[in-house]
Coordinates of C-alpha atoms in Angstrom, one line a residue:
M1 CA 46.5 -95.0 27.7
F2 CA 47.1 -93.8 24.2
D3 CA 48.4 -90.3 23.5
S4 CA 46.7 -88.8 20.6
I5 CA 46.4 -85.7 18.7
T6 CA 43.1 -83.9 19.5
D7 CA 40.3 -83.1 16.9
T8 CA 41.0 -79.4 17.6
H9 CA 44.7 -79.7 17.0
V10 CA 43.9 -81.8 13.7
Q11 CA 41.6 -79.1 12.3
A12 CA 44.0 -76.3 13.3
V13 CA 46.9 -78.0 11.3
I14 CA 44.7 -78.6 8.2
N15 CA 43.4 -75.1 8.2
R16 CA 47.1 -73.7 8.5
A17 CA 48.3 -75.8 5.8
C18 CA 45.3 -74.7 3.3
E19 CA 45.5 -71.2 4.2
R20 CA 49.4 -71.1 3.4
A21 CA 48.8 -73.1 0.3
A22 CA 46.2 -70.8 -0.8
E23 CA 48.2 -67.7 -0.2
Q24 CA 51.2 -69.2 -2.4
G25 CA 48.8 -70.2 -5.2
F26 CA 48.9 -74.0 -4.6
A27 CA 46.1 -76.7 -4.4
I28 CA 47.2 -79.2 -2.0
S29 CA 46.0 -82.3 0.0
V30 CA 47.0 -82.3 3.6
A31 CA 46.8 -85.5 5.8
V32 CA 47.0 -85.5 9.5
T33 CA 47.6 -88.8 11.5
D34 CA 47.9 -90.0 14.9
T35 CA 51.1 -91.6 16.2
S36 CA 50.3 -94.9 14.7
G37 CA 50.1 -93.5 11.2
L38 CA 46.3 -93.8 11.3
L39 CA 44.5 -91.1 9.5
K40 CA 42.7 -88.5 11.8
G41 CA 42.0 -85.8 9.3
F42 CA 42.3 -85.0 5.5
V43 CA 41.5 -82.2 3.0
R44 CA 42.0 -82.2 -0.8
M45 CA 41.7 -78.6 -1.8
E46 CA 39.6 -77.8 -4.8
N47 CA 41.8 -78.5 -8.1
A48 CA 44.4 -80.5 -6.2
V49 CA 45.3 -83.5 -8.5
P50 CA 44.2 -86.8 -7.4
G51 CA 47.8 -88.3 -7.0
T52 CA 48.3 -86.0 -4.0
I53 CA 45.8 -87.8 -1.8
D54 CA 48.1 -91.0 -1.5
V55 CA 51.4 -88.9 -1.3
A56 CA 50.2 -86.6 1.5
T57 CA 48.9 -89.7 3.5
K58 CA 52.1 -91.6 3.0
K59 CA 54.2 -88.7 3.9
A60 CA 52.1 -88.3 7.3
R61 CA 52.1 -91.9 7.9
T62 CA 56.0 -92.0 7.3
A63 CA 56.8 -89.4 9.8
A64 CA 54.3 -91.0 12.4
L65 CA 55.8 -94.5 12.1
F66 CA 59.3 -93.5 12.3
R67 CA 58.9 -90.4 14.6
A68 CA 61.0 -88.4 12.1
D69 CA 60.3 -85.8 9.5
S70 CA 60.2 -87.5 5.9
N71 CA 63.0 -85.5 4.5
A72 CA 65.4 -86.5 7.5
L73 CA 64.7 -90.3 6.6
G74 CA 65.5 -89.3 2.9
A75 CA 68.9 -88.4 3.7
E76 CA 69.6 -92.0 4.1
A77 CA 67.2 -93.6 1.7
H78 CA 69.1 -93.1 -1.4
P79 CA 71.1 -95.7 -3.2
G80 CA 74.0 -96.7 -1.0
G81 CA 72.3 -95.2 2.2
S82 CA 71.9 -97.1 5.3
I83 CA 68.0 -97.3 4.9
Y84 CA 68.0 -97.6 1.1
T85 CA 64.5 -99.2 -0.1
I86 CA 62.7 -98.3 3.1
E87 CA 60.1 -96.6 1.0
N88 CA 58.9 -100.4 0.2
T89 CA 58.3 -101.2 3.7
N90 CA 55.1 -100.6 5.8
G91 CA 52.9 -100.6 2.7
G92 CA 54.7 -97.8 1.1
L93 CA 56.4 -94.7 2.6
I94 CA 57.9 -91.5 1.2
S95 CA 61.2 -90.1 2.0
F96 CA 61.2 -86.6 0.7
G97 CA 59.8 -83.3 2.3
G98 CA 56.4 -82.7 3.3
G99 CA 55.8 -85.0 6.1
L100 CA 56.4 -83.8 9.7
V101 CA 55.9 -85.0 13.2
L102 CA 53.4 -83.2 15.3
H103 CA 54.0 -82.2 18.8
D104 CA 51.8 -81.1 21.8
E105 CA 52.7 -77.8 24.0
N106 CA 54.9 -80.2 26.1
E107 CA 56.8 -81.3 22.8
K108 CA 55.5 -84.8 22.8
I109 CA 54.9 -86.5 19.6
V110 CA 51.1 -86.7 19.0
G111 CA 50.9 -87.2 15.4
A112 CA 52.1 -86.3 12.0
V113 CA 51.1 -84.1 9.0
G114 CA 51.8 -84.6 5.2
V115 CA 51.3 -82.1 2.5
A116 CA 51.5 -82.8 -1.1
G117 CA 50.7 -80.6 -4.3
A118 CA 53.2 -77.9 -4.4
T119 CA 57.0 -78.5 -5.1
V120 CA 58.7 -80.8 -2.6
E121 CA 60.3 -77.5 -1.1
D122 CA 56.9 -75.8 -0.9
D123 CA 55.2 -78.8 0.6
Q124 CA 57.9 -78.7 3.3
T125 CA 57.5 -75.2 4.0
I126 CA 53.7 -75.6 4.1
A127 CA 54.0 -78.5 6.3
L128 CA 56.3 -76.5 8.8
Y129 CA 54.0 -73.8 8.8
A130 CA 51.0 -75.9 9.4
A131 CA 53.1 -77.7 12.6
G132 CA 53.8 -74.4 13.9
R133 CA 57.3 -74.7 13.4
I134 CA 57.6 -71.4 11.4

């Protein structure tokens, strides 16, 4: 049996991300995937630039496929790092902030969220809020 994020959880994550972004004056895209990195939910807020669609989706997909937050991967994805060029695998990944794994109430990974459209730091903070980590 496959463990998956519920539709209710997907919608809650998206709502939290959009609410926090709006409070901070950002127009973002937010993507939620299952543990396989397949899209379960997506919203592009009004006035979010089109490029954020792909970035948010790839951030979530990166976190889901590697069961690690995208910024954690980025720590080793720099020139000379142990996983340099990882972004070129799996159809394209992103190794900077804004992609987080999502957990259920038992701390089991059930999916991932990706946020794009603010600064990298604010994408990360919005994603943390959406994931219920802050």
